[in-house]
Amino acid sequence: MTTKADNTSTSSVETLVIGGGPGGTPAAMALAQSGRRVMLVEAGKGLGGTCLFSGCIPSKIFRETAFRRHEAARASDFGLGSATDTLPEVNWSTVQSRRHRILAQRSGGALAKTNGLKGLEVVFGRARLTGPRSAVIERAGEPPRTVTFENAILSTGSVPSPLPIPGADLPGVLDSETLIGIGFVPKSMVLIGGGPIGIEMAQIFALLGTKVTVLEAAPRILGPVDATLADLLAQHLASSDIGLETGAKVERIEGNEDSHQVHYTRNGQSRSVEAQVVAIVAGRHPNVAGLGLETTAVTHGPHGIKVSDTLETDEPGIFAIGDVVGNPMFAHWATAQAHAVARHILGQPAAFPSSEHNSAVIFSSPEIGMVGLTEEAARASGDKIGVAEYDYRIDARAQITGDTLGRLRIVYRIEDHRILGIHVLAEGAADLMGEAALAVRNALTLEQMGASIHPHPTLTEAFGITALSALAKQPHG
Ligand code: FAD
């Protein structure tokens, strides 16, 4: 229902969804598909959120170019050309045009899908709550719109965390979002932050020809990733042309648009590194600024909006999903929460995603795929834990593709052989995670994994081989 008075209009919907990323868009669509009257409000130019416009998709578009160049660099290993052939030149404006084209196609596709849903209205504007059941939507060049609702879903995502050091706001100091829009391949770059985004970007730009240094404050890169795999990847980075400094505390940045010095301390010693471009990729925090939470009972801390097990905030009827709720910050996690919360609002039984079953991929090279518990987390439960390992150096498929650096680690409970976690470092690990997710989510055992016939020669063979060899080592009762 919409009423108009004094140049403003008031709408009344059953559910208001704020934020059209991988969380908000599927939530709005699922509710509308089930007959609810829904308004989806998006502050950006299209549907897709951070994932589409400055996260998952653009970074993988850059990665594709970097990897194709890398393939050309090693083509002679496979009997193509000679090792002295010059590498393809990077035409960055073509890469960026390709990015714009794919983004427009995907965003347009998402909007077209929503247009086909009768009960769903998509409004481009910035929404602000004005109370527990009302919001106002500001739209450029148009009068504000007010909306009242029965339920709301907050899915406003996250924004790059600033680094509180002098020089962080200098021109030419980028963050994960502005780095995506960069107009050239820099000669040199310092990435501050050795998390998933930092490591992914480091390898992309290194393969494009940039001299890259990564500064990570923690003793190890990639935070919660399986420690064995993170260490293997760090050794690989150290043996490539990427400079990696862990335990590096950045103190200040100096310089101008074309040249920067990043000053840091490591083991109590002052050091500095110079680069054309600096990118701060040291984390993201929930996006709640200007959302009007103070007009409601919704509470939040530095790590996100506080929610219950059913993702309801402290304001009954208002839910929150995705990055705005805090870690883990992944697109598929936001989407899984979206589907669960939609079912819950519809009064249907809902399986809320549990972090014990979550999957994730770090798009490093080799990729790291992970599902379920790490060895460390599993041991913390008090159960007796076993870890079965496989080294991809012996793997047929890996030998054929020439990507033999890799390790599979299956974490299982000794008592009943239940698989609790699967962690893979391998080129191609991303596409192994479907099987891994099914195994962990359905509490499969080593016996069940071993009894599944895995095709030869594929990287998934390792799952069966590793399960069977772990069983062979078990004491017989
Ligand atoms: P978002 O995608 O951030 O969407 C929130 C939306 O809300 C935005 O469109 C924003 O404009 C809108 N909004 C905010 N405030 C308002 C308001 N007041 N009114 C209306 N609209 C508003 N994840 C993966 O799973 N795989 C990857 O490979 C991956 N790679 C990444 C690479 C990079 C460089 C980055 C930065 C992130 C990456 N991520 C990846 C993380 C992923 O992008 C996020 O986890 C995901 O986008 C979160 O979805 P969301 O819907 O919660 O929030």
Short mmCIF file of C-alpha atoms and ligand atoms in Angstrom, two decimals:
data_model
loop_
_atom_site.label_atom_id
_atom_site.label_comp_id
_atom_site.label_asym_id
_atom_site.label_seq_id
_atom_site.Cartn_x
_atom_site.Cartn_y
_atom_site.Cartn_z
CA MET A 1 0.00 0.00 0.00
CA THR A 2 1.35 3.45 -0.91
CA THR A 3 -0.06 6.87 0.07
CA LYS A 4 1.21 10.24 -1.15
CA ALA A 5 1.12 13.55 0.73
CA ASP A 6 3.27 16.71 0.64
CA ASN A 7 5.75 15.46 -1.91
CA THR A 8 6.66 12.45 0.23
CA SER A 9 5.18 8.99 -0.05
CA THR A 10 4.57 6.39 2.61
CA SER A 11 4.59 2.69 1.88
CA SER A 12 3.62 -0.18 4.06
CA VAL A 13 5.28 -3.55 3.51
CA GLU A 14 5.45 -6.81 5.37
CA THR A 15 9.26 -7.01 5.22
CA LEU A 16 11.80 -4.27 4.61
CA VAL A 17 15.23 -5.53 3.54
CA ILE A 18 18.07 -2.99 3.76
CA GLY A 19 21.06 -3.83 1.55
CA GLY A 20 21.04 -5.66 -1.78
CA GLY A 21 24.17 -7.84 -1.50
CA PRO A 22 24.47 -11.65 -1.28
CA GLY A 23 22.59 -11.45 2.03
CA GLY A 24 19.73 -9.04 1.35
CA THR A 25 18.88 -9.90 -2.25
CA PRO A 26 18.20 -13.65 -1.80
CA ALA A 27 16.34 -12.95 1.47
CA ALA A 28 14.03 -10.47 -0.26
CA MET A 29 13.50 -12.81 -3.20
CA ALA A 30 12.76 -15.86 -1.04
CA LEU A 31 10.16 -13.91 0.94
CA ALA A 32 8.53 -12.45 -2.17
CA GLN A 33 8.47 -15.87 -3.84
CA SER A 34 6.39 -17.06 -0.89
CA GLY A 35 3.88 -14.27 -1.36
CA ARG A 36 5.08 -11.61 1.10
CA ARG A 37 5.06 -7.91 0.26
CA VAL A 38 8.73 -6.94 0.41
CA MET A 39 10.75 -3.79 -0.22
CA LEU A 40 14.46 -4.19 -0.92
CA VAL A 41 16.45 -0.96 -0.55
CA GLU A 42 19.95 -0.65 -2.00
CA ALA A 43 22.16 2.42 -1.63
CA GLY A 44 24.48 1.55 -4.53
CA LYS A 45 23.90 1.66 -8.27
CA GLY A 46 22.86 -1.96 -8.64
CA LEU A 47 22.16 -5.20 -6.81
CA GLY A 48 25.15 -7.34 -5.86
CA GLY A 49 26.80 -5.64 -2.89
CA THR A 50 30.49 -5.70 -2.03
CA CYS A 51 30.80 -9.20 -3.41
CA LEU A 52 29.85 -8.17 -6.92
CA PHE A 53 31.19 -4.62 -7.12
CA SER A 54 34.40 -4.66 -5.08
CA GLY A 55 34.95 -8.12 -3.63
CA CYS A 56 34.61 -11.73 -4.79
CA ILE A 57 33.93 -11.15 -8.47
CA PRO A 58 36.29 -8.30 -9.48
CA SER A 59 39.18 -9.88 -7.57
CA LYS A 60 38.62 -13.17 -9.42
CA ILE A 61 38.42 -11.31 -12.76
CA PHE A 62 41.88 -9.83 -12.04
CA ARG A 63 43.07 -13.24 -10.87
CA GLU A 64 42.00 -14.85 -14.12
CA THR A 65 44.16 -12.43 -16.11
CA ALA A 66 47.10 -12.90 -13.73
CA PHE A 67 46.84 -16.69 -13.92
CA ARG A 68 46.56 -16.78 -17.70
CA ARG A 69 49.78 -14.73 -17.82
CA HIS A 70 51.36 -17.15 -15.37
CA GLU A 71 50.30 -20.09 -17.54
CA ALA A 72 51.99 -18.41 -20.50
CA ALA A 73 55.14 -18.00 -18.37
CA ARG A 74 55.38 -21.73 -17.81
CA ALA A 75 54.05 -22.93 -21.17
CA SER A 76 57.52 -24.14 -22.17
CA ASP A 77 57.42 -26.68 -19.28
CA PHE A 78 54.60 -28.31 -21.24
CA GLY A 79 56.40 -28.27 -24.56
CA LEU A 80 54.96 -25.02 -25.83
CA GLY A 81 57.30 -22.33 -27.09
CA SER A 82 60.56 -21.68 -25.33
CA ALA A 83 61.48 -20.44 -21.87
CA THR A 84 62.86 -17.25 -23.37
CA ASP A 85 59.54 -16.22 -24.99
CA THR A 86 58.44 -12.80 -23.79
CA LEU A 87 55.45 -12.72 -21.48
CA PRO A 88 52.17 -11.24 -22.72
CA GLU A 89 51.92 -7.54 -21.96
CA VAL A 90 49.17 -6.59 -19.53
CA ASN A 91 46.57 -4.31 -21.10
CA TRP A 92 45.01 -3.08 -17.88
CA SER A 93 42.29 -0.96 -19.49
CA THR A 94 41.01 -4.13 -21.20
CA VAL A 95 41.02 -5.94 -17.85
CA GLN A 96 39.05 -3.12 -16.24
CA SER A 97 36.57 -2.94 -19.17
CA ARG A 98 36.06 -6.68 -18.85
CA ARG A 99 35.36 -6.19 -15.14
CA HIS A 100 32.77 -3.46 -15.84
CA ARG A 101 31.09 -5.63 -18.45
CA ILE A 102 30.78 -8.69 -16.22
CA LEU A 103 29.59 -6.61 -13.27
CA ALA A 104 26.91 -4.88 -15.34
CA GLN A 105 25.78 -8.23 -16.74
CA ARG A 106 25.52 -9.85 -13.30
CA SER A 107 23.90 -6.86 -11.63
CA GLY A 108 21.40 -6.52 -14.49
CA GLY A 109 20.65 -10.24 -14.23
CA ALA A 110 19.91 -9.94 -10.52
CA LEU A 111 17.60 -6.97 -11.07
CA ALA A 112 15.78 -8.79 -13.87
CA LYS A 113 15.13 -11.73 -11.54
CA THR A 114 13.68 -9.43 -8.87
CA ASN A 115 11.51 -7.64 -11.46
CA GLY A 116 9.78 -10.92 -12.14
CA LEU A 117 8.55 -11.17 -8.55
CA LYS A 118 5.14 -9.61 -7.97
CA GLY A 119 5.43 -8.84 -4.27
CA LEU A 120 8.94 -7.35 -4.43
CA GLU A 121 9.73 -3.66 -4.93
CA VAL A 122 13.39 -2.71 -5.35
CA VAL A 123 14.17 0.88 -4.38
CA PHE A 124 17.56 2.47 -5.04
CA GLY A 125 18.26 4.82 -2.14
CA ARG A 126 19.73 4.92 1.37
CA ALA A 127 17.50 3.57 4.14
CA ARG A 128 17.59 4.77 7.74
CA LEU A 129 15.47 3.32 10.51
CA THR A 130 13.32 5.92 12.26
CA GLY A 131 11.84 3.56 14.82
CA PRO A 132 11.21 -0.15 15.48
CA ARG A 133 8.68 -0.38 12.62
CA SER A 134 9.54 2.51 10.29
CA ALA A 135 12.30 3.81 8.04
CA VAL A 136 12.98 6.66 5.66
CA ILE A 137 14.63 6.22 2.28
CA GLU A 138 16.74 9.09 0.92
CA ARG A 139 17.03 9.15 -2.88
CA ALA A 140 19.22 11.49 -4.92
CA GLY A 141 17.14 14.22 -6.54
CA GLU A 142 13.87 12.75 -5.28
CA PRO A 143 11.76 13.32 -2.18
CA PRO A 144 12.40 10.93 0.72
CA ARG A 145 10.09 7.97 1.07
CA THR A 146 8.87 6.63 4.37
CA VAL A 147 8.06 3.00 4.87
CA THR A 148 6.48 1.05 7.68
CA PHE A 149 7.04 -2.68 8.10
CA GLU A 150 6.23 -5.72 10.20
CA ASN A 151 9.74 -7.20 9.93
CA ALA A 152 13.05 -5.86 8.72
CA ILE A 153 16.26 -7.56 7.68
CA LEU A 154 19.45 -5.53 8.03
CA SER A 155 22.03 -6.67 5.49
CA THR A 156 24.19 -3.59 5.06
CA GLY A 157 27.47 -5.48 4.85
CA SER A 158 30.87 -4.26 5.96
CA VAL A 159 33.37 -1.55 5.05
CA PRO A 160 37.18 -1.56 5.04
CA SER A 161 38.63 -0.90 8.51
CA PRO A 162 40.85 2.16 8.56
CA LEU A 163 44.33 1.81 10.08
CA PRO A 164 44.76 4.43 12.81
CA ILE A 165 48.28 5.49 11.81
CA PRO A 166 49.72 8.71 10.38
CA GLY A 167 49.66 8.75 6.59
CA ALA A 168 46.86 6.21 6.17
CA ASP A 169 44.82 8.88 4.38
CA LEU A 170 47.56 10.02 1.97
CA PRO A 171 46.67 10.10 -1.72
CA GLY A 172 47.64 6.82 -3.33
CA VAL A 173 47.01 4.85 -0.13
CA LEU A 174 44.21 2.51 -1.13
CA ASP A 175 41.89 0.03 0.60
CA SER A 176 40.41 -3.23 -0.69
CA GLU A 177 37.64 -1.36 -2.52
CA THR A 178 39.66 1.45 -4.13
CA LEU A 179 42.32 -1.09 -5.13
CA ILE A 180 39.73 -2.72 -7.38
CA GLY A 181 39.34 0.54 -9.31
CA ILE A 182 43.09 1.09 -9.80
CA GLY A 183 43.85 2.46 -13.25
CA PHE A 184 47.27 0.86 -13.80
CA VAL A 185 49.45 -2.06 -12.75
CA PRO A 186 51.80 -0.49 -10.21
CA LYS A 187 55.56 -1.07 -10.38
CA SER A 188 55.61 -1.82 -6.67
CA MET A 189 53.02 -2.24 -3.95
CA VAL A 190 52.92 -2.75 -0.19
CA LEU A 191 49.88 -4.61 1.09
CA ILE A 192 49.24 -4.03 4.79
CA GLY A 193 47.43 -7.15 5.98
CA GLY A 194 48.14 -10.81 5.27
CA GLY A 195 44.56 -12.07 5.48
CA PRO A 196 42.60 -13.61 2.59
CA ILE A 197 42.28 -10.33 0.67
CA GLY A 198 45.94 -9.35 1.18
CA ILE A 199 47.33 -12.71 0.10
CA GLU A 200 44.99 -12.99 -2.88
CA MET A 201 45.86 -9.48 -4.11
CA ALA A 202 49.58 -10.00 -3.45
CA GLN A 203 49.73 -13.01 -5.74
CA ILE A 204 47.54 -11.41 -8.41
CA PHE A 205 49.67 -8.29 -8.70
CA ALA A 206 52.95 -10.22 -8.41
CA LEU A 207 51.90 -12.35 -11.40
CA LEU A 208 51.01 -9.17 -13.30
CA GLY A 209 54.55 -7.91 -12.76
CA THR A 210 54.29 -5.77 -9.62
CA LYS A 211 56.99 -6.05 -6.95
CA VAL A 212 54.86 -6.87 -3.91
CA THR A 213 55.56 -6.76 -0.18
CA VAL A 214 53.04 -8.00 2.39
CA LEU A 215 53.24 -6.73 5.97
CA GLU A 216 51.25 -8.78 8.49
CA ALA A 217 51.16 -7.87 12.18
CA ALA A 218 50.35 -11.40 13.42
CA PRO A 219 53.03 -14.12 13.59
CA ARG A 220 51.24 -16.08 10.84
CA ILE A 221 49.32 -15.15 7.67
CA LEU A 222 45.66 -16.05 7.09
CA GLY A 223 44.48 -15.99 10.72
CA PRO A 224 42.08 -18.88 11.37
CA VAL A 225 43.23 -21.08 8.45
CA ASP A 226 44.71 -24.53 9.27
CA ALA A 227 48.19 -23.65 10.59
CA THR A 228 50.03 -26.35 8.59
CA LEU A 229 48.53 -25.12 5.33
CA ALA A 230 49.09 -21.44 6.15
CA ASP A 231 52.75 -22.17 6.92
CA LEU A 232 53.19 -24.13 3.68
CA LEU A 233 51.71 -21.24 1.71
CA ALA A 234 53.91 -18.72 3.56
CA GLN A 235 57.01 -20.76 2.65
CA HIS A 236 55.84 -20.81 -0.97
CA LEU A 237 55.37 -17.02 -0.94
CA ALA A 238 58.81 -16.56 0.57
CA SER A 239 60.32 -18.69 -2.22
CA SER A 240 58.53 -16.62 -4.87
CA ASP A 241 59.20 -12.95 -5.55
CA ILE A 242 56.74 -11.73 -2.89
CA GLY A 243 58.25 -10.09 0.17
CA LEU A 244 56.42 -11.33 3.25
CA GLU A 245 57.04 -9.94 6.72
CA THR A 246 55.00 -11.38 9.58
CA GLY A 247 55.11 -9.79 13.04
CA ALA A 248 55.39 -6.44 11.26
CA LYS A 249 53.72 -3.56 13.07
CA VAL A 250 53.15 -0.65 10.69
CA GLU A 251 53.78 2.70 12.40
CA ARG A 252 53.32 5.32 9.68
CA ILE A 253 53.19 5.98 5.95
CA GLU A 254 54.95 8.88 4.25
CA GLY A 255 55.18 10.05 0.68
CA ASN A 256 53.11 11.40 -2.17
CA GLU A 257 50.82 10.03 -4.87
CA ASP A 258 53.68 8.27 -6.74
CA SER A 259 55.94 7.02 -4.00
CA HIS A 260 55.38 5.92 -0.42
CA GLN A 261 57.54 4.75 2.44
CA VAL A 262 55.91 2.42 4.90
CA HIS A 263 57.63 2.44 8.29
CA TYR A 264 57.19 -0.56 10.58
CA THR A 265 58.82 -2.39 13.46
CA ARG A 266 59.66 -6.07 13.52
CA ASN A 267 61.38 -7.87 16.40
CA GLY A 268 61.91 -4.46 18.01
CA GLN A 269 63.77 -3.09 14.97
CA SER A 270 62.60 -0.17 12.85
CA ARG A 271 62.36 -0.87 9.13
CA SER A 272 60.84 0.70 6.08
CA VAL A 273 59.82 -0.34 2.61
CA GLU A 274 59.17 1.87 -0.40
CA ALA A 275 56.44 1.35 -2.98
CA GLN A 276 54.48 3.22 -5.62
CA VAL A 277 51.15 2.08 -4.14
CA VAL A 278 50.13 1.11 -0.62
CA ALA A 279 46.91 -0.79 0.05
CA ILE A 280 45.51 -1.25 3.54
CA VAL A 281 43.68 -4.57 3.56
CA ALA A 282 43.80 -5.29 7.26
CA GLY A 283 40.18 -6.21 7.86
CA ARG A 284 36.64 -4.99 7.51
CA HIS A 285 34.06 -3.91 10.05
CA PRO A 286 30.24 -3.98 10.06
CA ASN A 287 28.52 -1.15 8.21
CA VAL A 288 26.07 0.40 10.67
CA ALA A 289 26.86 4.11 10.24
CA GLY A 290 23.75 6.19 9.54
CA LEU A 291 21.44 3.18 9.80
CA GLY A 292 19.37 4.75 12.60
CA LEU A 293 19.91 1.86 15.02
CA GLU A 294 19.64 4.32 17.91
CA THR A 295 15.93 4.70 17.18
CA THR A 296 15.45 1.00 17.94
CA ALA A 297 16.59 -1.52 20.55
CA VAL A 298 19.11 -3.04 18.08
CA THR A 299 22.57 -3.20 19.71
CA HIS A 300 25.98 -3.68 18.14
CA GLY A 301 29.64 -3.84 19.05
CA PRO A 302 32.85 -3.46 17.02
CA HIS A 303 32.37 -6.96 15.59
CA GLY A 304 28.79 -6.57 14.44
CA ILE A 305 25.12 -6.31 15.25
CA LYS A 306 24.14 -8.53 18.18
CA VAL A 307 21.79 -11.32 17.10
CA SER A 308 20.19 -14.41 18.62
CA ASP A 309 20.48 -17.97 17.29
CA THR A 310 17.68 -17.11 14.86
CA LEU A 311 19.51 -13.95 13.74
CA GLU A 312 16.99 -11.67 15.46
CA THR A 313 18.42 -8.47 16.90
CA ASP A 314 17.57 -7.08 20.33
CA GLU A 315 14.62 -5.39 18.61
CA PRO A 316 11.99 -8.13 18.12
CA GLY A 317 11.03 -8.41 14.44
CA ILE A 318 14.28 -6.88 13.17
CA PHE A 319 16.83 -9.43 11.89
CA ALA A 320 20.41 -9.01 10.70
CA ILE A 321 22.44 -11.19 8.33
CA GLY A 322 25.77 -11.28 6.50
CA ASP A 323 28.86 -9.17 7.13
CA VAL A 324 26.97 -6.70 9.33
CA VAL A 325 26.69 -9.48 11.92
CA GLY A 326 30.47 -10.00 11.87
CA ASN A 327 32.65 -13.02 11.10
CA PRO A 328 32.75 -15.15 9.08
CA MET A 329 32.49 -12.57 6.30
CA PHE A 330 31.77 -14.60 3.18
CA ALA A 331 29.17 -14.21 0.45
CA HIS A 332 27.92 -17.81 0.68
CA TRP A 333 27.57 -17.46 4.47
CA ALA A 334 25.42 -14.32 4.02
CA THR A 335 23.28 -16.20 1.48
CA ALA A 336 22.89 -19.24 3.75
CA GLN A 337 21.75 -16.93 6.57
CA ALA A 338 19.37 -15.17 4.14
CA HIS A 339 17.57 -18.39 3.24
CA ALA A 340 17.33 -19.47 6.89
CA VAL A 341 15.98 -16.12 8.10
CA ALA A 342 13.45 -15.97 5.26
CA ARG A 343 12.09 -19.40 6.21
CA HIS A 344 11.99 -18.36 9.87
CA ILE A 345 10.01 -15.19 9.07
CA LEU A 346 7.63 -17.30 6.98
CA GLY A 347 7.08 -19.55 9.98
CA GLN A 348 8.77 -22.52 8.31
CA PRO A 349 11.40 -24.74 9.95
CA ALA A 350 14.81 -23.20 9.26
CA ALA A 351 18.31 -24.65 9.51
CA PHE A 352 20.46 -21.72 10.59
CA PRO A 353 24.01 -22.14 9.32
CA SER A 354 26.54 -23.22 11.92
CA SER A 355 30.19 -22.21 11.77
CA GLU A 356 31.12 -25.85 12.47
CA HIS A 357 29.92 -26.66 8.95
CA ASN A 358 30.98 -23.52 7.13
CA SER A 359 33.17 -23.74 4.06
CA ALA A 360 35.52 -21.15 2.64
CA VAL A 361 38.14 -20.75 -0.03
CA ILE A 362 41.18 -18.51 0.05
CA PHE A 363 41.94 -17.75 -3.58
CA SER A 364 45.67 -17.88 -3.08
CA SER A 365 47.92 -19.92 -5.33
CA PRO A 366 47.72 -22.78 -4.53
CA GLU A 367 44.16 -22.26 -3.29
CA ILE A 368 43.20 -23.13 0.26
CA GLY A 369 39.80 -24.72 0.78
CA MET A 370 38.42 -25.43 4.21
CA VAL A 371 35.30 -26.91 5.73
CA GLY A 372 34.46 -27.49 9.38
CA LEU A 373 36.87 -27.58 12.29
CA THR A 374 40.61 -27.10 12.18
CA GLU A 375 42.75 -29.60 14.08
CA GLU A 376 43.24 -27.00 16.82
CA ALA A 377 39.51 -26.28 17.19
CA ALA A 378 38.65 -30.00 17.15
CA ARG A 379 41.21 -30.78 19.87
CA ALA A 380 39.78 -27.95 22.00
CA SER A 381 36.52 -29.93 22.20
CA GLY A 382 38.28 -32.52 24.38
CA ASP A 383 37.63 -35.42 21.98
CA LYS A 384 40.53 -37.61 20.80
CA ILE A 385 41.32 -36.33 17.33
CA GLY A 386 43.19 -37.81 14.39
CA VAL A 387 44.50 -36.01 11.31
CA ALA A 388 44.97 -37.92 8.06
CA GLU A 389 47.29 -36.24 5.57
CA TYR A 390 47.98 -36.51 1.86
CA ASP A 391 50.82 -34.85 0.01
CA TYR A 392 49.85 -33.84 -3.53
CA ARG A 393 53.41 -34.50 -4.73
CA ILE A 394 52.35 -38.14 -5.21
CA ASP A 395 49.07 -37.26 -6.92
CA ALA A 396 48.61 -38.22 -10.58
CA ARG A 397 46.48 -35.23 -11.50
CA ALA A 398 48.82 -32.78 -9.74
CA GLN A 399 51.82 -34.27 -11.53
CA ILE A 400 50.05 -33.92 -14.88
CA THR A 401 49.14 -30.25 -14.31
CA GLY A 402 52.52 -29.54 -12.73
CA ASP A 403 50.92 -28.18 -9.53
CA THR A 404 52.33 -30.60 -6.98
CA LEU A 405 52.60 -28.21 -4.04
CA GLY A 406 49.65 -29.23 -1.91
CA ARG A 407 48.39 -30.99 1.16
CA LEU A 408 45.07 -32.48 2.23
CA ARG A 409 44.28 -32.71 5.94
CA ILE A 410 41.21 -34.61 7.15
CA VAL A 411 40.40 -33.97 10.81
CA TYR A 412 38.37 -36.79 12.38
CA ARG A 413 37.18 -38.06 15.74
CA ILE A 414 39.06 -41.22 16.72
CA GLU A 415 36.13 -42.68 18.66
CA ASP A 416 33.76 -43.02 15.67
CA HIS A 417 35.87 -41.87 12.68
CA ARG A 418 33.46 -38.99 12.08
CA ILE A 419 34.95 -36.35 9.77
CA LEU A 420 34.97 -32.97 11.52
CA GLY A 421 37.01 -30.88 9.11
CA ILE A 422 38.64 -31.01 5.68
CA HIS A 423 41.43 -28.61 4.74
CA VAL A 424 43.12 -28.56 1.36
CA LEU A 425 46.02 -26.60 -0.07
CA ALA A 426 46.08 -27.34 -3.79
CA GLU A 427 45.68 -25.61 -7.12
CA GLY A 428 42.04 -26.52 -7.71
CA ALA A 429 41.10 -26.83 -4.02
CA ALA A 430 38.16 -24.45 -4.55
CA ASP A 431 36.32 -27.03 -6.61
CA LEU A 432 36.94 -29.81 -4.09
CA MET A 433 34.99 -28.04 -1.40
CA GLY A 434 31.56 -29.20 -2.51
CA GLU A 435 32.36 -32.80 -1.60
CA ALA A 436 34.11 -31.68 1.56
CA ALA A 437 31.10 -29.58 2.63
CA LEU A 438 28.71 -32.50 2.07
CA ALA A 439 30.93 -34.84 4.09
CA VAL A 440 31.26 -32.51 7.08
CA ARG A 441 27.66 -31.28 7.06
CA ASN A 442 26.34 -34.85 7.00
CA ALA A 443 28.81 -36.16 9.60
CA LEU A 444 30.26 -38.75 7.22
CA THR A 445 32.86 -41.16 8.54
CA LEU A 446 36.24 -42.17 7.13
CA GLU A 447 34.60 -45.48 6.15
CA GLN A 448 31.94 -43.67 4.08
CA MET A 449 34.49 -41.38 2.48
CA GLY A 450 36.75 -44.33 1.69
CA ALA A 451 33.89 -46.36 0.21
CA SER A 452 32.97 -43.59 -2.26
CA ILE A 453 34.47 -44.21 -5.67
CA HIS A 454 36.49 -41.17 -6.75
CA PRO A 455 37.32 -40.85 -10.44
CA HIS A 456 40.91 -41.16 -11.66
CA PRO A 457 42.93 -39.03 -12.32
CA THR A 458 41.30 -36.20 -10.32
CA LEU A 459 42.24 -34.25 -7.24
CA THR A 460 39.27 -35.74 -5.34
CA GLU A 461 40.92 -39.18 -5.38
CA ALA A 462 42.97 -37.93 -2.44
CA PHE A 463 39.83 -37.93 -0.27
CA GLY A 464 39.25 -41.66 -0.69
CA ILE A 465 42.93 -42.62 -0.52
CA THR A 466 43.51 -40.58 2.64
CA ALA A 467 40.42 -41.92 4.41
CA LEU A 468 41.40 -45.52 3.64
CA SER A 469 45.02 -45.07 4.69
CA ALA A 470 43.88 -43.47 7.99
CA LEU A 471 41.60 -46.48 8.61
CA ALA A 472 44.43 -48.91 7.81
CA LYS A 473 46.44 -47.35 10.61
CA GLN A 474 43.65 -47.71 13.21
CA PRO A 475 44.17 -50.44 15.82
CA HIS A 476 41.90 -53.41 15.05
CA GLY A 477 39.47 -54.29 17.85
P1 FAD B 1 27.45 -6.58 1.10
O1 FAD B 1 27.80 -7.42 -0.04
O2 FAD B 1 28.48 -5.61 1.59
O3 FAD B 1 26.14 -5.78 0.70
C1 FAD B 1 25.63 -4.78 1.51
C2 FAD B 1 24.85 -3.83 0.65
O4 FAD B 1 24.13 -2.95 1.50
C3 FAD B 1 25.71 -2.96 -0.24
O5 FAD B 1 25.32 -3.11 -1.58
C4 FAD B 1 25.46 -1.54 0.25
O6 FAD B 1 25.45 -0.57 -0.79
C5 FAD B 1 24.09 -1.67 0.89
N1 FAD B 1 23.82 -0.70 1.94
C6 FAD B 1 24.62 -0.36 2.98
N2 FAD B 1 23.98 0.55 3.77
C7 FAD B 1 22.77 0.76 3.21
C8 FAD B 1 21.65 1.57 3.57
N3 FAD B 1 21.65 2.33 4.66
N4 FAD B 1 20.57 1.56 2.75
C9 FAD B 1 20.54 0.78 1.62
N5 FAD B 1 21.57 -0.01 1.26
C10 FAD B 1 22.65 -0.03 2.05
N6 FAD B 1 33.46 -13.65 -0.09
C11 FAD B 1 33.38 -14.89 -0.62
O7 FAD B 1 32.53 -15.68 -0.21
N7 FAD B 1 34.25 -15.30 -1.61
C12 FAD B 1 35.21 -14.47 -2.08
O8 FAD B 1 35.98 -14.86 -2.97
C13 FAD B 1 35.33 -13.17 -1.54
N8 FAD B 1 36.26 -12.32 -2.00
C14 FAD B 1 36.32 -11.05 -1.50
C15 FAD B 1 37.29 -10.19 -1.99
C16 FAD B 1 37.37 -8.88 -1.52
C17 FAD B 1 38.41 -7.96 -2.09
C18 FAD B 1 36.42 -8.43 -0.54
C19 FAD B 1 36.45 -7.02 -0.04
C20 FAD B 1 35.47 -9.28 -0.03
C21 FAD B 1 35.41 -10.61 -0.50
N9 FAD B 1 34.45 -11.51 -0.02
C22 FAD B 1 34.41 -12.78 -0.53
C23 FAD B 1 33.50 -11.15 1.05
C24 FAD B 1 32.11 -10.84 0.49
O9 FAD B 1 32.21 -9.80 -0.45
C25 FAD B 1 31.17 -10.44 1.61
O10 FAD B 1 31.21 -11.40 2.64
C26 FAD B 1 29.73 -10.33 1.12
O11 FAD B 1 29.63 -9.35 0.10
C27 FAD B 1 28.79 -9.96 2.27
O12 FAD B 1 27.48 -9.85 1.79
P2 FAD B 1 26.42 -8.88 2.54
O13 FAD B 1 25.16 -9.02 1.77
O14 FAD B 1 26.44 -9.16 3.98
O15 FAD B 1 27.02 -7.41 2.38
#
